Amino acid sequence: MRLRLALLIVAASSALPSVYAWGAAGTVIFYPSASARRPNASSGHEIVATIAQIHLHPSVLPVICDLMDIEPSDHSEASLRRQCHLAPIATWADRERMRMRWSSAMHHIEAVDDNPGDDCQYPGAGGWAGTKRINLLDAIKNVTGILADWSGVDEHDNSGRTLLVPTAPRRATFLRVGGRSLSPRPAGPREKEAFKFLVHFIGEFHQPLHLTRRQRGGHGALVYFEGRLSNLHRVWGTGLLARLIRIVPPQYSSPLPDRSDLPIPSQQIELALRHAIYDPLVRRVMWEGVESKWINDIDDWISCPAVPTAPAPESQSTSILSIVSGVLSNPWTLPRALVKIVSSASRERVDILPDGPRVCPYAWSTPVHALNCKYVWPPALIANATKPKVEEFSHARAARPPILDTPAYMAALDDNLVLEKLVAQGGLRLAGVLNWLFATKEA
Ligand SMILES: *[C@@H]1O[C@H](CO)[C@@H](O)[C@H](O)[C@H]1NC(C)=O
Ligand SMILES: *[C@@H]1O[C@H](CO)[C@@H](O)[C@H](O)[C@H]1NC(C)=O
Ligand SMILES: *[C@@H]1O[C@H](CO)[C@@H](O)[C@H](O)[C@H]1NC(C)=O
């Protein structure tokens, strides 16, 4: 079954970019990482995982240690918080992608008509592009389903469990208990794999470029950033976060003040920090965002709409041509207008699974996708050079790519805390899903 699936995916996905990641996995790695003095391609996922770690319910910690094959040396809560840490496995799915070629297309999702910043459709009338069930949103539903089966929670069980539960003496926060059975059977390879995918995929859809097809999610959009030639995907995966880390004010280099009116004790934040280069940024996102500006939004971030939004029209046509042309051509090397023709003529349109009441990646990712038009590719800010007219295409390579980090572009991001909010939402949603899956009511 897996072999057949894998073959199908290899065939179909040769029309897709082979690697999408939050960060530049598969492309030139921008920063030396050995010393970890500079952020690298993994940093975005690790930051999301660290923010999630802060918000995990204590009863979740031993469960995730089991899923990560970690034998905690000591079962105190403080020790479990340190040892059962999500960050080291947050980029497992990228590291293993060569072994698991079939999983490559699960790192992103594409709508047929989406072309930011001219047209932000998610999905729009043309529906979704790709192969049925092999996309970021369905992958999240799949791995969550596997873990829910294992832990014994039911997404449709509403028996009075949609409640906020304190996790510590202080109100520490945002937990929906799914009512897991107290001792599930030991985790097997299937659950362990699903868990590592889940941690990665929830981070993944908080990178807007994983939600658009334009120029392979920005990999093909050359830009100058900080005086160096790069591409939009790499800048959003690494460069912008590196800059944020650089400009964190110095007070965030030490633990936050412990104010009793804040939901999360400073100590609980510190236990999730691992002397990483992004620790000060995590403290800043907590202090200025999660525990202040956004404190009243978080319940919405981790909730799902009462009536799930219909994510896509049913697929209209399925064609064997789609697979054949997927093998024969790589549309990403073609001019945009041609891509549209090739796509509409041959690529299979697929429907995706509906959102669930507790885990709703389509609803959660919709505003993230919209950032592509508002901040990532706004025509007014990076207008011409990344999207040549077809007749100009042969000259476009010679044209100088635009400078991305203009004052206007950066001010729009900074003033609206765009990146800070994305990592916060990723972290809170990851914690919300894990708490729902694995917390025990009694704890
Ligand atoms: C990035 O740095 C981390 C340490 O923060 C390290 O564990 C990881 O392997 C590095 N990743 C890459 C892709 O270089
Ligand atoms: C996950 O996907 C696999 C492979 O397509 C499928 O066999 C399985 O039933 C799915 N599981 C859930 C819970 O959706
Ligand atoms: C883009 O091109 C049009 C026409 O060629 C021009 O009027 C416009 O100013 C350009 N925009 C930018 C931001 O350079």
GROMACS .gro file of N, CA and C in nm, residues 54-58 77 81 165-175 263-264 268 435 443:
model
   69
   54ILE      N    1   0.641   2.581   2.617
   54ILE     CA    2   0.604   2.663   2.733
   54ILE      C    3   0.460   2.635   2.775
   55HIS      N    4   0.374   2.604   2.676
   55HIS     CA    5   0.231   2.594   2.704
   55HIS      C    6   0.181   2.451   2.720
   56LEU      N    7   0.271   2.355   2.726
   56LEU     CA    8   0.224   2.217   2.740
   56LEU      C    9   0.174   2.189   2.881
   57HIS      N   10   0.066   2.117   2.887
   57HIS     CA   11   0.013   2.072   3.016
   57HIS      C   12   0.109   1.969   3.076
   58PRO      N   13   0.131   1.971   3.208
   58PRO     CA   14   0.227   1.877   3.267
   58PRO      C   15   0.199   1.731   3.234
   77GLU      N   16   0.819   1.779   3.738
   77GLU     CA   17   0.768   1.855   3.624
   77GLU      C   18   0.879   1.938   3.560
   81ARG      N   19   0.986   1.906   3.175
   81ARG     CA   20   0.976   2.021   3.083
   81ARG      C   21   1.106   2.041   3.005
  165VAL      N   22  -0.870   2.498   3.125
  165VAL     CA   23  -0.832   2.434   3.250
  165VAL      C   24  -0.700   2.495   3.298
  166PRO      N   25  -0.691   2.525   3.425
  166PRO     CA   26  -0.563   2.577   3.472
  166PRO      C   27  -0.457   2.468   3.470
  167THR      N   28  -0.338   2.504   3.431
  167THR     CA   29  -0.231   2.404   3.426
  167THR      C   30  -0.135   2.421   3.541
  168ALA      N   31  -0.149   2.525   3.615
  168ALA     CA   32  -0.056   2.552   3.724
  168ALA      C   33  -0.134   2.628   3.829
  169PRO      N   34  -0.075   2.654   3.946
  169PRO     CA   35  -0.147   2.732   4.045
  169PRO      C   36  -0.200   2.862   3.986
  170ARG      N   37  -0.120   2.925   3.904
  170ARG     CA   38  -0.172   3.042   3.833
  170ARG      C   39  -0.248   2.997   3.711
  171ARG      N   40  -0.325   3.084   3.656
  171ARG     CA   41  -0.403   3.048   3.538
  171ARG      C   42  -0.309   3.033   3.419
  172ALA      N   43  -0.275   2.913   3.391
  172ALA     CA   44  -0.178   2.897   3.283
  172ALA      C   45  -0.221   2.793   3.185
  173THR      N   46  -0.273   2.798   3.099
  173THR     CA   47  -0.367   2.859   3.006
  173THR      C   48  -0.417   2.764   2.900
  174PHE      N   49  -0.516   2.804   2.834
  174PHE     CA   50  -0.552   2.762   2.698
  174PHE      C   51  -0.550   2.612   2.676
  175LEU      N   52  -0.613   2.539   2.758
  175LEU     CA   53  -0.611   2.394   2.740
  175LEU      C   54  -0.751   2.345   2.712
  263PRO      N   55  -0.015   3.503   3.309
  263PRO     CA   56  -0.059   3.364   3.315
  263PRO      C   57   0.054   3.263   3.331
  264ILE      N   58   0.166   3.287   3.266
  264ILE     CA   59   0.273   3.188   3.268
  264ILE      C   60   0.385   3.236   3.359
  268GLN      N   61   0.851   2.894   3.406
  268GLN     CA   62   0.800   2.798   3.308
  268GLN      C   63   0.851   2.831   3.167
  435ASN      N   64  -0.213   1.937   2.378
  435ASN     CA   65  -0.287   1.931   2.505
  435ASN      C   66  -0.421   1.859   2.486
  443ALA      N   67  -0.519   1.559   3.565
  443ALA     CA   68  -0.392   1.622   3.604
  443ALA      C   69  -0.411   1.772   3.632
   0.00000   0.00000   0.00000
